[in-house]
PDB file of C-alpha atoms and ligand atoms in Angstrom:
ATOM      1  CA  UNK A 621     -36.090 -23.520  -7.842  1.00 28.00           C
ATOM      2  CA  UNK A 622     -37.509 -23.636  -4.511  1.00 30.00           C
ATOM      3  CA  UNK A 623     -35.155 -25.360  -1.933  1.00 29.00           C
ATOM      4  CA  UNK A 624     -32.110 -24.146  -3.398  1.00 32.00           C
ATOM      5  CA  UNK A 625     -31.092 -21.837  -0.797  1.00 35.00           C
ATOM      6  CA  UNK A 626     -33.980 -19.520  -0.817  1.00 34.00           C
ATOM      7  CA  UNK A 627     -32.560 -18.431  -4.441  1.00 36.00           C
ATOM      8  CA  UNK A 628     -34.123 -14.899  -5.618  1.00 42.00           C
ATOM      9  CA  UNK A 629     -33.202 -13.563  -8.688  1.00 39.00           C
ATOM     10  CA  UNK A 630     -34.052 -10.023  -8.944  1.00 42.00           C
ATOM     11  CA  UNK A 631     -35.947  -8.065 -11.627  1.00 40.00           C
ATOM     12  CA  UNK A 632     -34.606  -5.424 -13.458  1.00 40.00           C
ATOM     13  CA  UNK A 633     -35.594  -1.886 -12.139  1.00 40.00           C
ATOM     14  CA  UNK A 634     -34.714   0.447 -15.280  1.00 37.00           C
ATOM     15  CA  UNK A 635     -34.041   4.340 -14.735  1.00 34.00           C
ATOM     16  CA  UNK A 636     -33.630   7.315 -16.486  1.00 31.00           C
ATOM     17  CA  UNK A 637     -30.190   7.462 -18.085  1.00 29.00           C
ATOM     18  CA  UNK A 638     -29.193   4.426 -16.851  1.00 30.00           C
ATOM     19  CA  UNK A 639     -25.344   3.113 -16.922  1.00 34.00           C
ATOM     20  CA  UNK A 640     -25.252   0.701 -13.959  1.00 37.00           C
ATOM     21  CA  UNK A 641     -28.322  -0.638 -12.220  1.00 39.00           C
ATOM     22  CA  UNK A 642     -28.506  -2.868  -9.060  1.00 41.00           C
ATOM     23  CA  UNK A 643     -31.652  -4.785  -9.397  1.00 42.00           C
ATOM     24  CA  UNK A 644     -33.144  -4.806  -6.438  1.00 44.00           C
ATOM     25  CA  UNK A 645     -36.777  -6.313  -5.695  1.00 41.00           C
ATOM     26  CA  UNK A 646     -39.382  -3.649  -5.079  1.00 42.00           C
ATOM     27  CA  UNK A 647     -39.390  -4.635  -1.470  1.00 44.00           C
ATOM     28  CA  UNK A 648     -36.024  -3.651  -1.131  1.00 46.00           C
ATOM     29  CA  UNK A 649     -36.593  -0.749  -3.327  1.00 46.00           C
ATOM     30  CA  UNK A 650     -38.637   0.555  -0.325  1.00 47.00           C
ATOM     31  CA  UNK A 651     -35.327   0.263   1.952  1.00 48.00           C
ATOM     32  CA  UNK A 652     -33.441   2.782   0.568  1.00 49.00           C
ATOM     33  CA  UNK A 653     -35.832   5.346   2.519  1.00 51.00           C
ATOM     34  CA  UNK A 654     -34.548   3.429   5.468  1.00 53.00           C
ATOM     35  CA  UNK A 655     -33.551   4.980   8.702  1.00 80.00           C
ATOM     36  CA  UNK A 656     -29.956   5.673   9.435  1.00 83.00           C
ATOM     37  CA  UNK A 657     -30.605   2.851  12.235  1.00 84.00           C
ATOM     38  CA  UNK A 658     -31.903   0.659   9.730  1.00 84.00           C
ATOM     39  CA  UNK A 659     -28.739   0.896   7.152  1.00 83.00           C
ATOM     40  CA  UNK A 660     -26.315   0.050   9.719  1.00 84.00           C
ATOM     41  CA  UNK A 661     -27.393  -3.095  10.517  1.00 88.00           C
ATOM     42  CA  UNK A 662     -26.996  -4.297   7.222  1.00 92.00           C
ATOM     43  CA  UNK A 663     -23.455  -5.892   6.453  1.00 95.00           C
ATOM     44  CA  UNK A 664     -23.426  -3.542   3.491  1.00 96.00           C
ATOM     45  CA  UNK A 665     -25.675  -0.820   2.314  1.00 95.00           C
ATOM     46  CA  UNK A 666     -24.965   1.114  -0.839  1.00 96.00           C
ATOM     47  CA  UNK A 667     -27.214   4.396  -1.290  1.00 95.00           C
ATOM     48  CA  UNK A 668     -27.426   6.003  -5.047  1.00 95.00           C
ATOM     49  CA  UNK A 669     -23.705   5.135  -6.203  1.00 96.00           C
ATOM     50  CA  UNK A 670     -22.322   7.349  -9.264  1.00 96.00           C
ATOM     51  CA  UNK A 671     -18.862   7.037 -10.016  1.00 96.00           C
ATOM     52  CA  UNK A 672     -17.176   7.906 -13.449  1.00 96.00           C
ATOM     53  CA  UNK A 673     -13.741   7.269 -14.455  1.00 96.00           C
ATOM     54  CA  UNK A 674     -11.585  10.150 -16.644  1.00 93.00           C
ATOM     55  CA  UNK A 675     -12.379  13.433 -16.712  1.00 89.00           C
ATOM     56  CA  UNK A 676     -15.853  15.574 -15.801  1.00 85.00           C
ATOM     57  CA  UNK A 677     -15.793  16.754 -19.462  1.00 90.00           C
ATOM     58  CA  UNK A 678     -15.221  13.165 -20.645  1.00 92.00           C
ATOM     59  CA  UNK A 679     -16.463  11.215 -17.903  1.00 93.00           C
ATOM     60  CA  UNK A 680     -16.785   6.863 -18.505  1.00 95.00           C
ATOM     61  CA  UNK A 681     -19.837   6.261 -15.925  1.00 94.00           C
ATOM     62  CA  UNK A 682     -19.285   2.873 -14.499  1.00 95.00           C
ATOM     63  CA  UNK A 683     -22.521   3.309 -11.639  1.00 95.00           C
ATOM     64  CA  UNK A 684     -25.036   5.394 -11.988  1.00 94.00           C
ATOM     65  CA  UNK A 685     -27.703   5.419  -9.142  1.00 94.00           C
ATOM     66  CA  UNK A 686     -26.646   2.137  -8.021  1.00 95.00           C
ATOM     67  CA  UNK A 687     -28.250   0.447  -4.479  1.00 95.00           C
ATOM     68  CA  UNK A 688     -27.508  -2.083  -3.122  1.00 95.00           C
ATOM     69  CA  UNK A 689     -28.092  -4.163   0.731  1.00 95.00           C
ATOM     70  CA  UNK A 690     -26.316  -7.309   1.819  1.00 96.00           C
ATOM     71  CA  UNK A 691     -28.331  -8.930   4.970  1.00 95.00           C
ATOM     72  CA  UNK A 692     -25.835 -10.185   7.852  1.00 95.00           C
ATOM     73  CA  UNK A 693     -25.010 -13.745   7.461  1.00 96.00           C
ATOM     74  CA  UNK A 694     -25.819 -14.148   3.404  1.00 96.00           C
ATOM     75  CA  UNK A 695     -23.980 -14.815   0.406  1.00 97.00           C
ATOM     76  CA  UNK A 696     -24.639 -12.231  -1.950  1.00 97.00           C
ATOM     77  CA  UNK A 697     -23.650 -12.817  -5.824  1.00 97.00           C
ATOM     78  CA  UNK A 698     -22.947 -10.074  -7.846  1.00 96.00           C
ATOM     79  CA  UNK A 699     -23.175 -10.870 -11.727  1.00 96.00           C
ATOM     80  CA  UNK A 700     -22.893  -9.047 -14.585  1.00 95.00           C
ATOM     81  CA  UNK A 701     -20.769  -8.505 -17.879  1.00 95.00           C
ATOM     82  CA  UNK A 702     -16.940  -7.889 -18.521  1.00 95.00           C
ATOM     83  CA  UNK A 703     -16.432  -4.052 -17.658  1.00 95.00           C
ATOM     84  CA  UNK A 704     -19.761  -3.004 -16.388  1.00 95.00           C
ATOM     85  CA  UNK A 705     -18.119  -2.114 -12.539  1.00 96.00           C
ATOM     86  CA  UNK A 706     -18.165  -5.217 -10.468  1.00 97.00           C
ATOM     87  CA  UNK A 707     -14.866  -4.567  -9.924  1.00 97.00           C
ATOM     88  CA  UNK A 708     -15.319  -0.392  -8.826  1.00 97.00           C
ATOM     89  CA  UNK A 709     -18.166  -1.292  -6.506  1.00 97.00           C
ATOM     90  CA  UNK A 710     -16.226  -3.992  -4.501  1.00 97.00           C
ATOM     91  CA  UNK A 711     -13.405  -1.284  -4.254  1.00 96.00           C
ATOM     92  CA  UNK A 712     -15.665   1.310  -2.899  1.00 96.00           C
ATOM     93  CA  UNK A 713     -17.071  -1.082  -0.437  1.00 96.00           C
ATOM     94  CA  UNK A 714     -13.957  -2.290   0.715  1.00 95.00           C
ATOM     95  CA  UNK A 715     -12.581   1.807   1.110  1.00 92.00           C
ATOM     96  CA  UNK A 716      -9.676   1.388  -1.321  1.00 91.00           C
ATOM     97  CA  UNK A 717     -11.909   3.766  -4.119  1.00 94.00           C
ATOM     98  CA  UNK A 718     -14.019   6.280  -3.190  1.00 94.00           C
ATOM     99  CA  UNK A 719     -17.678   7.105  -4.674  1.00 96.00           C
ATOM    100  CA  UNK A 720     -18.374  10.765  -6.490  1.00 96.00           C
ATOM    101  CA  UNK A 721     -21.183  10.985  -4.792  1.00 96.00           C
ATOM    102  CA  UNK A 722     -23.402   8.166  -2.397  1.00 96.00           C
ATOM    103  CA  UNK A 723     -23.464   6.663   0.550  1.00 95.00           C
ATOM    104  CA  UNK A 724     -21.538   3.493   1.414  1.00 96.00           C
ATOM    105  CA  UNK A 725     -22.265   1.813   4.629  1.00 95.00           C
ATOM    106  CA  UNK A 726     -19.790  -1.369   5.702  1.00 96.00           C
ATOM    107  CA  UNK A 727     -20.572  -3.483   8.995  1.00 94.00           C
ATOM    108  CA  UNK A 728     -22.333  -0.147  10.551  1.00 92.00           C
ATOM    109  CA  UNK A 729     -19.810   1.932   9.631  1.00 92.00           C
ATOM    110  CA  UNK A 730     -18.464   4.158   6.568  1.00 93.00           C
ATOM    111  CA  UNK A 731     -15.622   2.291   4.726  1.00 93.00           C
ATOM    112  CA  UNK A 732     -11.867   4.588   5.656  1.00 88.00           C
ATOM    113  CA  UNK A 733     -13.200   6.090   8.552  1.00 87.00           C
ATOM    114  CA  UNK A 734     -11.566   5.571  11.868  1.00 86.00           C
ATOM    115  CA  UNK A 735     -12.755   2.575  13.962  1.00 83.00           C
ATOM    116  CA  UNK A 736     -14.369   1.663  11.573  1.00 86.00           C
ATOM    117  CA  UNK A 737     -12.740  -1.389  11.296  1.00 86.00           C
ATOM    118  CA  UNK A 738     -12.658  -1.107   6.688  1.00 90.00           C
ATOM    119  CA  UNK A 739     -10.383  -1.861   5.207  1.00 89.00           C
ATOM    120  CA  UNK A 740      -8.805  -3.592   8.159  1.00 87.00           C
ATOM    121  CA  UNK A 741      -9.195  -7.115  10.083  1.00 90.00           C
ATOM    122  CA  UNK A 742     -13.034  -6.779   9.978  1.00 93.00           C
ATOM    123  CA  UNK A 743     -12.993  -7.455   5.982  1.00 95.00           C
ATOM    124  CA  UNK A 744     -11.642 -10.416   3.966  1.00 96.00           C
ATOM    125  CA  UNK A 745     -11.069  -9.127   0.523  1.00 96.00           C
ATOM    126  CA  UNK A 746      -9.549 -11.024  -2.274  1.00 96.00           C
ATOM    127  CA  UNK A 747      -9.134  -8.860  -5.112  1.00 96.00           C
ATOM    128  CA  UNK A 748      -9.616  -9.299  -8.860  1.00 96.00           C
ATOM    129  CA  UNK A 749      -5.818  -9.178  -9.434  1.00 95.00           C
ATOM    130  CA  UNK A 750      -3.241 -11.518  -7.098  1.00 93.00           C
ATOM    131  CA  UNK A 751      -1.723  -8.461  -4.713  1.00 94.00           C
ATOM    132  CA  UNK A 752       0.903 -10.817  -3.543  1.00 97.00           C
ATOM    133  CA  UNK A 753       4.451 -10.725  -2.811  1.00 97.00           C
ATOM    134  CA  UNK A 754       6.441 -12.973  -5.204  1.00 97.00           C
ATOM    135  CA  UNK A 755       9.579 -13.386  -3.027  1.00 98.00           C
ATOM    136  CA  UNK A 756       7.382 -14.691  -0.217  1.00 98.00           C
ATOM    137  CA  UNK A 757       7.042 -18.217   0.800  1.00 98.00           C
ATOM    138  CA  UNK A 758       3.165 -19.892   1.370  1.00 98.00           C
ATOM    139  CA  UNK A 759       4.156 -19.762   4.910  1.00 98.00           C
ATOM    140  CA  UNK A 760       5.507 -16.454   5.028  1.00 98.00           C
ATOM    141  CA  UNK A 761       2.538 -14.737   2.963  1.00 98.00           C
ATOM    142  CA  UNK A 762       0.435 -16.205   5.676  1.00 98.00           C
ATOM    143  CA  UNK A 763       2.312 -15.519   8.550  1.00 98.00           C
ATOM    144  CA  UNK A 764       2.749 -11.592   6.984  1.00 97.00           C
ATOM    145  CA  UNK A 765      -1.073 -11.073   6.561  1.00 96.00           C
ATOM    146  CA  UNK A 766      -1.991 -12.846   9.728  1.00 97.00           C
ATOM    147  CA  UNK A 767      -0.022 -10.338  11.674  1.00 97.00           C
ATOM    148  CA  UNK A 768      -1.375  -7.140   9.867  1.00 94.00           C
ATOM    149  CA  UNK A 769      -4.587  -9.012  11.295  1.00 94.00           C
ATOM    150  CA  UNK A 770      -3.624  -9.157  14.859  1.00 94.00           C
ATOM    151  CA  UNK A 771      -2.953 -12.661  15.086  1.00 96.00           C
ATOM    152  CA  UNK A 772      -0.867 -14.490  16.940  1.00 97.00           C
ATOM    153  CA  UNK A 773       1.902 -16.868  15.319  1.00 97.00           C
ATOM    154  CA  UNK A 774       0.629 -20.415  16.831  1.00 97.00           C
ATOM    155  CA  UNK A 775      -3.209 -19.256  15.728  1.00 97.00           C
ATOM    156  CA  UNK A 776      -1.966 -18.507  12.190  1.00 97.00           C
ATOM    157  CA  UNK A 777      -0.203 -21.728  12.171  1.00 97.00           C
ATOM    158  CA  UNK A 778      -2.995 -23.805  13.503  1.00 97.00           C
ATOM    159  CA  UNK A 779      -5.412 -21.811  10.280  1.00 97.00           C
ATOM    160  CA  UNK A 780      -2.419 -22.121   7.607  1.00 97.00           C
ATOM    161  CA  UNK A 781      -2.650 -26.055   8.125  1.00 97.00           C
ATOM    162  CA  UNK A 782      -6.709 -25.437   7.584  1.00 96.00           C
ATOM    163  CA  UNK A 783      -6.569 -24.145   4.916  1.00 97.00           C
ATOM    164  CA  UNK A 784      -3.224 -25.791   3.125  1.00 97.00           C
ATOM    165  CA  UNK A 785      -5.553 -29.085   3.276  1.00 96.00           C
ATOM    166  CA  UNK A 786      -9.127 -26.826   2.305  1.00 94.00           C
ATOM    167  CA  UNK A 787      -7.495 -25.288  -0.308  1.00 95.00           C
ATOM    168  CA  UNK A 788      -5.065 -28.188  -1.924  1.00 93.00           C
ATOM    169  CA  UNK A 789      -2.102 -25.622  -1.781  1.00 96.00           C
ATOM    170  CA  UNK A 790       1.354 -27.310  -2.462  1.00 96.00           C
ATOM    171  CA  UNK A 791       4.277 -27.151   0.369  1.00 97.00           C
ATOM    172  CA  UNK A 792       3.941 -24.132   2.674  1.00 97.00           C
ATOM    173  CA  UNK A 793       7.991 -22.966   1.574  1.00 98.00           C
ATOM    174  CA  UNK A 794       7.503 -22.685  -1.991  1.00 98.00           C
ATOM    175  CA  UNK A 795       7.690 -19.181  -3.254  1.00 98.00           C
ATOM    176  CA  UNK A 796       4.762 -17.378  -4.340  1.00 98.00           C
ATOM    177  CA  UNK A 797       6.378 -16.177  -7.676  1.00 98.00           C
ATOM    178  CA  UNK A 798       7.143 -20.328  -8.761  1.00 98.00           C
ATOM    179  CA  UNK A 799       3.214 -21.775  -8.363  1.00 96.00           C
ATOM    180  CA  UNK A 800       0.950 -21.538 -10.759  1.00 94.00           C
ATOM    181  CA  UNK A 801      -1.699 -18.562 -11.841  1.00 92.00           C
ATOM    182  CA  UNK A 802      -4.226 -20.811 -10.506  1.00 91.00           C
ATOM    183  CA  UNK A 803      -2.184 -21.374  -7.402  1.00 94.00           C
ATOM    184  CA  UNK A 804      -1.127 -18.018  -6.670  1.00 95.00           C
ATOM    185  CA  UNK A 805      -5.389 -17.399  -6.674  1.00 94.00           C
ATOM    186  CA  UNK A 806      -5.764 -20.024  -3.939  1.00 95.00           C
ATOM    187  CA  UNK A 807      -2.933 -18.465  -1.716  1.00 96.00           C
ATOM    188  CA  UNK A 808      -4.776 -15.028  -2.397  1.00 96.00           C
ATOM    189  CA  UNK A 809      -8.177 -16.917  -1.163  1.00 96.00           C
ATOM    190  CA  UNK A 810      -6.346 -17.999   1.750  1.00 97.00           C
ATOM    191  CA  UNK A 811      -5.004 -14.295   2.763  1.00 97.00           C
ATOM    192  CA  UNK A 812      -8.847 -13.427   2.673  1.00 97.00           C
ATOM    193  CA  UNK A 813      -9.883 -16.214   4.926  1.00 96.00           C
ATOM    194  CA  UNK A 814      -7.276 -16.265   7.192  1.00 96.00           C
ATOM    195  CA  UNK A 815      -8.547 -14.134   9.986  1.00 96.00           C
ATOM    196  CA  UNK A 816     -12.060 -15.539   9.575  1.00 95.00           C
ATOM    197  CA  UNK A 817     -13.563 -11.830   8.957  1.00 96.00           C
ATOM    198  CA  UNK A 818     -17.208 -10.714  10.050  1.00 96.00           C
ATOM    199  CA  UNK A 819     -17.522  -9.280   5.701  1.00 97.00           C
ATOM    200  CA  UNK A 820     -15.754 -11.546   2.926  1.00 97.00           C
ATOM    201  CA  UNK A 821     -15.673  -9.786  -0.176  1.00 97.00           C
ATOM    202  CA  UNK A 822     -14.297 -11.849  -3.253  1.00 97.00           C
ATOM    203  CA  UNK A 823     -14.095 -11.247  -6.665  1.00 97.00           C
ATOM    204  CA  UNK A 824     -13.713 -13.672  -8.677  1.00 96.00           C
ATOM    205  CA  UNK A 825     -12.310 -16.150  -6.583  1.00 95.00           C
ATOM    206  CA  UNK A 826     -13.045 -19.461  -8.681  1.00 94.00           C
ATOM    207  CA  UNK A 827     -11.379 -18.400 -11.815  1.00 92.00           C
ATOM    208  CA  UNK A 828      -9.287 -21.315 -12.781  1.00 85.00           C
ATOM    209  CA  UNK A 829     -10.493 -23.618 -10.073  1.00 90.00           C
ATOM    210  CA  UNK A 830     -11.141 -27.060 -10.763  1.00 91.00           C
ATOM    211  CA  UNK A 831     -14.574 -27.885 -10.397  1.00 91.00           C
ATOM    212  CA  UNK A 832     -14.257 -30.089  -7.295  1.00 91.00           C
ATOM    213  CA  UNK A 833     -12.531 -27.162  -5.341  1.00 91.00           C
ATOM    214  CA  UNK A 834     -15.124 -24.650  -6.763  1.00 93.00           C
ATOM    215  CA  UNK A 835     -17.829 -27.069  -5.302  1.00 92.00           C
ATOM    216  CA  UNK A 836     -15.907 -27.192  -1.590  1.00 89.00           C
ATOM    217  CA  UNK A 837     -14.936 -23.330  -1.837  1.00 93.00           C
ATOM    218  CA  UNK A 838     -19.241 -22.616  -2.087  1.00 95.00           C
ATOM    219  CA  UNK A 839     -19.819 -25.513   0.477  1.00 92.00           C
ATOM    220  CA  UNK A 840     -17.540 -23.782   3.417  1.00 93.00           C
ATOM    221  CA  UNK A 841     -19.051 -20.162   2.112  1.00 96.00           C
ATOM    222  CA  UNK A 842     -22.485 -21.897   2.912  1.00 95.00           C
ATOM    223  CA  UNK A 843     -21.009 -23.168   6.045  1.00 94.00           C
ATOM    224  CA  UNK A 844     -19.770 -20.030   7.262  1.00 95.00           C
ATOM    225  CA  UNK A 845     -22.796 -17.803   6.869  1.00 96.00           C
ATOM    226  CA  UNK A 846     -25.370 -20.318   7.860  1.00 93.00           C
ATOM    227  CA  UNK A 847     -25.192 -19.078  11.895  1.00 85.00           C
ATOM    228  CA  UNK A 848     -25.577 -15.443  10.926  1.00 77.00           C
ATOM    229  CA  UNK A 849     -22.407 -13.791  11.662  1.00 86.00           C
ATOM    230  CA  UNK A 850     -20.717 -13.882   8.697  1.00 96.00           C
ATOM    231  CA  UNK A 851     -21.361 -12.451   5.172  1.00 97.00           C
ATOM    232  CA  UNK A 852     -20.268 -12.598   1.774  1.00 98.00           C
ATOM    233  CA  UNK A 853     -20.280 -10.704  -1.162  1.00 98.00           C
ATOM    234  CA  UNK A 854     -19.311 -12.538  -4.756  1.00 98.00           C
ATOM    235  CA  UNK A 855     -18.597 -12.179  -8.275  1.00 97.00           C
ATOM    236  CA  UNK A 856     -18.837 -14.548 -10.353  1.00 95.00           C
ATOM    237  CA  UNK A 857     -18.687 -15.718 -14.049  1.00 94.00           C
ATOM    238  CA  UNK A 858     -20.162 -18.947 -13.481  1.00 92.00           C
ATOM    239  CA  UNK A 859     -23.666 -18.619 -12.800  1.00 90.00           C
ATOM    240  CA  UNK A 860     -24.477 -22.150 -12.210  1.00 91.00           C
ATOM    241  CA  UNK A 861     -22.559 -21.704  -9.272  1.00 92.00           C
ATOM    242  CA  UNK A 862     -24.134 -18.225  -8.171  1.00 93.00           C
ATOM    243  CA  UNK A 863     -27.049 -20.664  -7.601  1.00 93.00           C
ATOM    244  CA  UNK A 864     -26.099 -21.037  -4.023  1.00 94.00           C
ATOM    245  CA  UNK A 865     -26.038 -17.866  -3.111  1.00 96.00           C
ATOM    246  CA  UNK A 866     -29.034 -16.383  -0.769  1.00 95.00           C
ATOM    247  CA  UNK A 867     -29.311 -13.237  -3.421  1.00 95.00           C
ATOM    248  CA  UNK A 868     -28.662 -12.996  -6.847  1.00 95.00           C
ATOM    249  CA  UNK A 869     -27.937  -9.393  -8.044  1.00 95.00           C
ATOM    250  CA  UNK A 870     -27.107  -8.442 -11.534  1.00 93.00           C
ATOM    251  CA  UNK A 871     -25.633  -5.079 -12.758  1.00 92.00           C
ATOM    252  CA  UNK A 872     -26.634  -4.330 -16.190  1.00 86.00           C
ATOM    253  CA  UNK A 873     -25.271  -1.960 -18.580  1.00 76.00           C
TER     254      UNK A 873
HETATM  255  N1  ATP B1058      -8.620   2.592 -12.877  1.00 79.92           N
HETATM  256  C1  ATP B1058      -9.442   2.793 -13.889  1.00 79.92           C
HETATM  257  N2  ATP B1058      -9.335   3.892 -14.672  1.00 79.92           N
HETATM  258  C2  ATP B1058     -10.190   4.106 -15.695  1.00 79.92           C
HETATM  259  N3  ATP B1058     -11.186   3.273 -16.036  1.00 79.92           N
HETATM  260  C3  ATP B1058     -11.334   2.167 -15.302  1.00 79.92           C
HETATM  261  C4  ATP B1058     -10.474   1.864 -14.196  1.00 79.92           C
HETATM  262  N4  ATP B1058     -10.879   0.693 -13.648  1.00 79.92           N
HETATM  263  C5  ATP B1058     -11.927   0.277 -14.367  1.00 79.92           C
HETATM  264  N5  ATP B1058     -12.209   1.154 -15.363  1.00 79.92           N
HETATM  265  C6  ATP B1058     -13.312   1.046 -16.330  1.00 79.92           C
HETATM  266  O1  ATP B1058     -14.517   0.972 -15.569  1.00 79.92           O
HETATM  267  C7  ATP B1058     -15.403   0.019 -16.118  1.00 79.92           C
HETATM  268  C8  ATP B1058     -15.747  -1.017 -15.052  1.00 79.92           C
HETATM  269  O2  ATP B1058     -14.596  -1.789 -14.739  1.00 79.92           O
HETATM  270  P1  ATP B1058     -14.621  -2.907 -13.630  1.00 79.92           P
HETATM  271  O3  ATP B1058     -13.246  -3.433 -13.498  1.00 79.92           O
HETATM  272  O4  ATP B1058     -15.263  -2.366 -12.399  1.00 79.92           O
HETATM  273  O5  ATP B1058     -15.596  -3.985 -14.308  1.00 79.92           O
HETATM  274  P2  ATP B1058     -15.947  -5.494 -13.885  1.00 79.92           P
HETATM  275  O6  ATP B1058     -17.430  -5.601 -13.863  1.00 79.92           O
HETATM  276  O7  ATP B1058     -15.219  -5.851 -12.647  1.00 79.92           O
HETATM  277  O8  ATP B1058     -15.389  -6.333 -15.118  1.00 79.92           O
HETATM  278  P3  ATP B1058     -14.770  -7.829 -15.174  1.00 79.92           P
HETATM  279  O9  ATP B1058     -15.940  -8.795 -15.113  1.00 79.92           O
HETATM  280  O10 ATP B1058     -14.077  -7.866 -16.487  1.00 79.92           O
HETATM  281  O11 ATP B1058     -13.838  -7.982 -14.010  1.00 79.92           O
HETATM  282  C9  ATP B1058     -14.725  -0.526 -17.359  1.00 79.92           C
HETATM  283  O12 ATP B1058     -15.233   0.174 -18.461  1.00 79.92           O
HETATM  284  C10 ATP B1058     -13.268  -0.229 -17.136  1.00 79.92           C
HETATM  285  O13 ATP B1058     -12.628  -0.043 -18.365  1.00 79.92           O
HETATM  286 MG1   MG B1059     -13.845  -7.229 -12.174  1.00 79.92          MG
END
């Protein structure tokens, strides 16, 4: 596979007791003794992960020891099967969960502290399930988020007519609640890129797109992370398409 995007698939690194594993290469392996100065220039860094679910006497652990680093300006894929915490780690990263024990460390800083800039305008996230308001209009939606972002009105208009066309969304004043499942996930795609963020964080975001879409939604991820300032973290189902992605990490239960 040399050529295609300087794929690596990593190895899998077992462990004592293992639930969740991030498979990272041995030469990243040696990273997590990294310096403080060397984890925060990393988009993310994740640092021996647990976190369990229910209670401490009947605890469901989703990541046990986990590590992971995401280089600025990559596309990182995160695989794995149904239920084995995809979904959890994204959360943590993005500050709306919070680890039981670890380190998390987001564009230099820890994810929910102050100026920190996570979760706020310096992330994209488009979550598993649509988080959308039903009674909102395309237009509205946009115009909504883009001002939680700090934008200005004629910019968000300028990157709602972007990414109408980009995306193949129908007419800006339909209502959220009336378009389709598939729909609704593009307008959620769009909330994510709409203030062009330094971090994208996705998951999922090509369920029930067509494959032509899927193929331009990886080509502009490729586009925006090939000058180094912006990065992306995945999941995915599909793993033909995970194929484009500068690292390929699986979590294995
Ligand atoms: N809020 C919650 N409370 C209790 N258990 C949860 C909660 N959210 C997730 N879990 C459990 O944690 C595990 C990991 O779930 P998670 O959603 O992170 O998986 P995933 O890898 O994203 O799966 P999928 O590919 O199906 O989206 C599963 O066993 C799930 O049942
Ligand atoms: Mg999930």
């Amino acid at each position: 596979q040399s050529g295609v995007m300087g794929e690596r698939v990593e190895p899998v690194v077992p462990g004592p007791d293992l639930v969740g594993v991030n498979v990272e290469r041995p030469m990243n392996m040696a990273h997590q003794q990294s310096s403080l100065w060397n984890k925060r220039q990393q988009a993310v860094c994740v640092r021996h992960a647990f976190k369990h679910y229910g209670s401490k006497k009947n605890p469901n652990h989703v990541l046990s020891d986990l590590n992971m680093t995401v280089a600025k300006g990559t596309i990182y894929g995160l695989l794995g099967a149904s239920g084995c915490g995809k979904t959890t780690l994204l959360s943590c990263i993005v500050g709306r969960r919070r680890l039981n024990t670890g380190e998390i460390w987001v564009l230099g800083g820890k994810p929910g502290t102050r100026g920190s800039g996570v979760p706020g305008k310096r992330v994209g996230y488009m979550p598993q399930e649509i988080a959308l308001y039903g009674e909102f209009s395309i237009r509205e939606t946009m115009l909504y988020f883009g001002w939680i972002f700090g934008m200005n009105t004629s910019e968000i208009k300028e990157r709602l007519q972007f990414l109408l066309n980009f995306l193949d969304l129908p007419s800006q004043n339909r209502l959220v609640k009336n378009l389709s499942g598939g729909q609704q996930r593009r307008v959620s795609f769009a909330v994510a890129l709409m203030h062009d963020p330094e971090l994208l964080i996705l998951d999922e975001p090509t369920v029930g797109v067509d494959p032509l879409l899927r193929q331009s939604i990886w080509n502009h991820l490729v586009q925006i992370t090939k000058d180094g300032n912006k990065t992306v973290i995945i999941t995915t189902h599909y793993i033909e398409e995970a194929r484009q992605a500068h690292t390929v990490s699986l979590i294995i239960l």
